[in-house]
Amino acid sequence: MSRVPTAVLMSGGGSNMDALLQAAATPGYPADIRLVVSNRPDAGGLAKARSRGVEAVVVDHRPFGANREAFEAALQDVLAARGIGFIALAGFMRILTPGFVSLWRGRMINIHPSLLPRFKGLDTHARALAAGDAEHGCTVHWVTPELDDGEIIAQARVPVLQDDDAHRLAARVLAEEHKLYRTALAAAVRSLTAAAP
Ligand code: GRF
């Protein structure tokens, strides 16, 4: 089976991206992660990607102002020029328009730090604590136009401990994200290639 040319889109430290790059360097991994894109020039993940020998490109959203379509057209140009066939969002902090999402429907996944459908959006760890939840975790899902709403691929759970604060809870969830995302990306890409004619 040929490996699927894959891009990781991120905006920050890129620890999930780095976990995916490590996985993609192991024999038999179905995603060939050949590109990392950040919408922020100061994203720490850019240097991490380059240090692993992976091309890392900035498509800065700011020059486009409120014109999301123009930003996404620039992003699409970068992806198309590298023959990308699959996208893993990993801490990519831009809302994507329905047009871009439909272009990548069935070929784009995201990781979210909560047990969806609980706590869509931001501040998930503080919200899980405020709700008194006994359990929290992370979800990898297909991306659909509705935020954090697509079909779930995989989840990992952590118990909420008595002395947790949002920071400690986030760190334990993040460690699970790194393990979950590598297996979920592999499963998603394999499901795609299995379905291909
Ligand atoms: C992760 O918790 C991810 O689930 C969320 O943003 C965080 C990104 O962390 N969407 P990193 O950049 O992968 O370290």
Tab-separated table of C-alpha atoms and ligand atoms in Angstrom:
chain	number	residue	atom	x	y	z
A	1	MET	CA	0.000	0.000	0.000
A	2	SER	CA	1.398	3.428	-0.899
A	3	ARG	CA	1.621	5.921	1.902
A	4	VAL	CA	-0.741	8.891	1.805
A	5	PRO	CA	0.919	12.317	1.470
A	6	THR	CA	-0.203	14.100	4.623
A	7	ALA	CA	0.065	17.607	6.074
A	8	VAL	CA	-0.174	18.617	9.729
A	9	LEU	CA	-1.668	22.076	10.361
A	10	MET	CA	-0.817	23.685	13.689
A	11	SER	CA	-0.454	27.083	15.362
A	12	GLY	CA	1.645	26.610	18.485
A	13	GLY	CA	4.082	24.361	20.292
A	14	GLY	CA	3.273	21.410	18.105
A	15	SER	CA	3.664	18.580	20.597
A	16	ASN	CA	0.896	16.608	18.864
A	17	MET	CA	2.522	17.340	15.507
A	18	ASP	CA	5.823	16.061	16.880
A	19	ALA	CA	4.169	12.858	18.120
A	20	LEU	CA	2.722	12.347	14.636
A	21	LEU	CA	6.081	12.978	12.968
A	22	GLN	CA	7.701	10.395	15.236
A	23	ALA	CA	4.979	7.889	14.367
A	24	ALA	CA	5.288	8.619	10.646
A	25	ALA	CA	9.001	7.795	10.836
A	26	THR	CA	8.261	4.218	11.949
A	27	PRO	CA	8.093	1.408	9.366
A	28	GLY	CA	4.656	0.692	7.928
A	29	TYR	CA	2.991	3.884	9.137
A	30	PRO	CA	0.375	4.703	6.465
A	31	ALA	CA	0.656	8.513	6.521
A	32	ASP	CA	3.650	10.124	4.837
A	33	ILE	CA	3.793	13.443	6.717
A	34	ARG	CA	5.735	15.577	4.294
A	35	LEU	CA	4.498	19.041	5.232
A	36	VAL	CA	3.722	21.092	8.334
A	37	VAL	CA	1.844	24.384	7.982
A	38	SER	CA	1.428	27.062	10.621
A	39	ASN	CA	-0.736	30.180	10.367
A	40	ARG	CA	1.576	31.802	12.935
A	41	PRO	CA	5.214	32.619	12.106
A	42	ASP	CA	6.205	32.300	15.791
A	43	ALA	CA	4.837	28.763	16.251
A	44	GLY	CA	7.393	26.647	18.109
A	45	GLY	CA	6.329	23.602	16.128
A	46	LEU	CA	7.964	24.964	12.959
A	47	ALA	CA	11.499	24.428	14.282
A	48	LYS	CA	10.552	21.003	15.649
A	49	ALA	CA	9.309	19.909	12.223
A	50	ARG	CA	12.422	21.205	10.463
A	51	SER	CA	14.663	19.451	12.980
A	52	ARG	CA	12.964	16.207	11.936
A	53	GLY	CA	13.667	17.022	8.287
A	54	VAL	CA	10.066	17.864	7.408
A	55	GLU	CA	9.199	20.939	5.374
A	56	ALA	CA	7.501	23.576	7.525
A	57	VAL	CA	5.722	26.489	5.867
A	58	VAL	CA	4.041	29.586	7.293
A	59	VAL	CA	0.797	30.794	5.759
A	60	ASP	CA	0.213	33.855	7.917
A	61	HIS	CA	-3.494	34.611	8.260
A	62	ARG	CA	-2.991	38.244	9.284
A	63	PRO	CA	-2.352	39.846	5.861
A	64	PHE	CA	-5.729	38.452	4.770
A	65	GLY	CA	-7.612	40.229	7.571
A	66	ALA	CA	-11.221	39.065	7.737
A	67	ASN	CA	-11.009	37.376	4.328
A	68	ARG	CA	-10.926	33.732	5.410
A	69	GLU	CA	-11.481	32.479	1.868
A	70	ALA	CA	-8.353	34.285	0.614
A	71	PHE	CA	-6.295	32.807	3.475
A	72	GLU	CA	-7.626	29.344	2.705
A	73	ALA	CA	-6.902	29.775	-1.016
A	74	ALA	CA	-3.261	30.499	-0.137
A	75	LEU	CA	-3.249	27.466	2.166
A	76	GLN	CA	-4.802	25.299	-0.532
A	77	ASP	CA	-2.117	26.388	-3.014
A	78	VAL	CA	0.605	25.235	-0.620
A	79	LEU	CA	-1.140	21.883	-0.031
A	80	ALA	CA	-1.870	21.268	-3.709
A	81	ALA	CA	1.698	22.123	-4.765
A	82	ARG	CA	2.948	19.270	-2.531
A	83	GLY	CA	0.306	16.762	-3.622
A	84	ILE	CA	-1.173	16.521	-0.132
A	85	GLY	CA	-4.055	14.055	0.160
A	86	PHE	CA	-4.821	14.125	3.888
A	87	ILE	CA	-4.797	16.758	6.657
A	88	ALA	CA	-4.323	16.291	10.393
A	89	LEU	CA	-5.228	19.413	12.381
A	90	ALA	CA	-3.164	19.558	15.570
A	91	GLY	CA	-3.797	22.689	17.579
A	92	PHE	CA	-4.646	24.701	14.462
A	93	MET	CA	-6.352	27.767	15.909
A	94	ARG	CA	-8.272	29.008	12.870
A	95	ILE	CA	-11.886	28.291	12.127
A	96	LEU	CA	-12.145	26.848	8.630
A	97	THR	CA	-14.938	27.872	6.273
A	98	PRO	CA	-17.511	25.331	5.048
A	99	GLY	CA	-15.983	25.704	1.575
A	100	PHE	CA	-12.531	24.563	2.692
A	101	VAL	CA	-13.985	21.841	4.902
A	102	SER	CA	-16.085	20.433	2.063
A	103	LEU	CA	-13.016	20.420	-0.182
A	104	TRP	CA	-11.303	18.165	2.396
A	105	ARG	CA	-14.338	16.272	3.633
A	106	GLY	CA	-13.383	12.690	4.497
A	107	ARG	CA	-9.703	13.603	4.275
A	108	MET	CA	-9.266	15.895	7.307
A	109	ILE	CA	-9.224	15.018	11.001
A	110	ASN	CA	-8.754	16.986	14.227
A	111	ILE	CA	-7.788	16.344	17.824
A	112	HIS	CA	-9.806	18.027	20.550
A	113	PRO	CA	-8.971	18.016	24.269
A	114	SER	CA	-12.285	16.768	25.666
A	115	LEU	CA	-14.570	13.770	25.491
A	116	LEU	CA	-16.773	15.058	22.687
A	117	PRO	CA	-19.626	15.835	22.474
A	118	ARG	CA	-18.853	17.316	25.894
A	119	PHE	CA	-17.029	20.674	25.877
A	120	LYS	CA	-16.756	21.766	22.280
A	121	GLY	CA	-14.668	24.921	21.830
A	122	LEU	CA	-12.077	26.380	24.204
A	123	ASP	CA	-11.097	26.032	27.897
A	124	THR	CA	-12.141	22.414	28.007
A	125	HIS	CA	-10.075	21.474	31.073
A	126	ALA	CA	-11.404	24.277	33.275
A	127	ARG	CA	-14.926	23.476	32.116
A	128	ALA	CA	-14.541	19.776	32.937
A	129	LEU	CA	-13.345	20.712	36.439
A	130	ALA	CA	-16.132	23.265	36.919
A	131	ALA	CA	-18.696	20.652	35.889
A	132	GLY	CA	-17.345	18.230	38.514
A	133	ASP	CA	-16.756	15.526	35.899
A	134	ALA	CA	-15.086	12.370	37.200
A	135	GLU	CA	-13.601	11.687	33.784
A	136	HIS	CA	-12.080	13.811	31.042
A	137	GLY	CA	-10.001	13.105	27.951
A	138	CYS	CA	-9.492	13.732	24.262
A	139	THR	CA	-11.107	12.915	20.940
A	140	VAL	CA	-9.933	12.514	17.357
A	141	HIS	CA	-12.767	13.185	14.899
A	142	TRP	CA	-13.468	13.845	11.240
A	143	VAL	CA	-13.793	17.542	10.466
A	144	THR	CA	-17.193	18.825	9.374
A	145	PRO	CA	-18.347	22.449	8.993
A	146	GLU	CA	-19.799	22.487	12.525
A	147	LEU	CA	-17.027	23.115	15.111
A	148	ASP	CA	-15.782	19.965	16.946
A	149	ASP	CA	-18.766	18.038	15.678
A	150	GLY	CA	-17.722	15.371	13.138
A	151	GLU	CA	-17.865	11.616	13.529
A	152	ILE	CA	-15.615	10.336	16.306
A	153	ILE	CA	-12.663	8.151	15.315
A	154	ALA	CA	-11.182	7.469	18.768
A	155	GLN	CA	-11.144	8.735	22.342
A	156	ALA	CA	-8.861	8.388	25.366
A	157	ARG	CA	-9.998	8.927	28.948
A	158	VAL	CA	-8.261	10.126	32.088
A	159	PRO	CA	-9.718	10.251	35.596
A	160	VAL	CA	-10.115	13.707	37.111
A	161	LEU	CA	-8.118	13.670	40.370
A	162	GLN	CA	-9.079	15.388	43.575
A	163	ASP	CA	-6.203	17.882	43.553
A	164	ASP	CA	-6.373	18.626	39.811
A	165	ASP	CA	-6.227	22.111	38.441
A	166	ALA	CA	-6.705	22.938	34.756
A	167	HIS	CA	-2.941	22.912	34.167
A	168	ARG	CA	-2.318	19.470	35.691
A	169	LEU	CA	-5.375	18.011	34.018
A	170	ALA	CA	-4.340	19.473	30.646
A	171	ALA	CA	-0.878	17.909	30.964
A	172	ARG	CA	-2.321	14.446	31.626
A	173	VAL	CA	-4.773	14.788	28.737
A	174	LEU	CA	-1.986	16.009	26.418
A	175	ALA	CA	0.086	12.889	27.164
A	176	GLU	CA	-2.936	10.818	26.085
A	177	GLU	CA	-3.411	12.985	22.984
A	178	HIS	CA	0.072	12.092	21.787
A	179	LYS	CA	-0.659	8.348	22.005
A	180	LEU	CA	-4.200	8.603	20.674
A	181	TYR	CA	-3.442	10.776	17.662
A	182	ARG	CA	-0.824	8.482	16.178
A	183	THR	CA	-3.134	5.468	16.233
A	184	ALA	CA	-6.191	7.457	15.129
A	185	LEU	CA	-4.383	9.047	12.169
A	186	ALA	CA	-3.181	5.623	11.067
A	187	ALA	CA	-6.708	4.196	11.368
A	188	ALA	CA	-8.247	7.133	9.470
A	189	VAL	CA	-5.752	6.908	6.607
A	190	ARG	CA	-6.123	3.108	6.423
A	191	SER	CA	-9.928	3.419	6.275
A	192	LEU	CA	-9.511	5.787	3.359
A	193	THR	CA	-7.134	3.598	1.385
A	194	ALA	CA	-9.258	0.505	2.128
A	195	ALA	CA	-12.294	2.283	0.659
A	196	ALA	CA	-10.454	3.401	-2.494
A	197	PRO	CA	-11.273	1.509	-5.715
B	1	GRF	C1	-3.865	20.287	22.204
B	1	GRF	O1	-4.445	20.132	23.472
B	1	GRF	C2	-4.915	20.082	21.153
B	1	GRF	O2	-5.840	19.091	21.477
B	1	GRF	C3	-5.583	21.426	21.148
B	1	GRF	O3	-4.525	22.348	21.263
B	1	GRF	C4	-3.450	21.734	21.954
B	1	GRF	C5	-2.244	21.836	21.055
B	1	GRF	O4	-1.085	21.418	21.684
B	1	GRF	N1	-6.421	21.592	20.009
B	1	GRF	P1	0.222	21.139	20.825
B	1	GRF	O5	0.486	22.360	19.958
B	1	GRF	O6	-0.021	19.921	19.997
B	1	GRF	O7	1.308	20.933	21.831
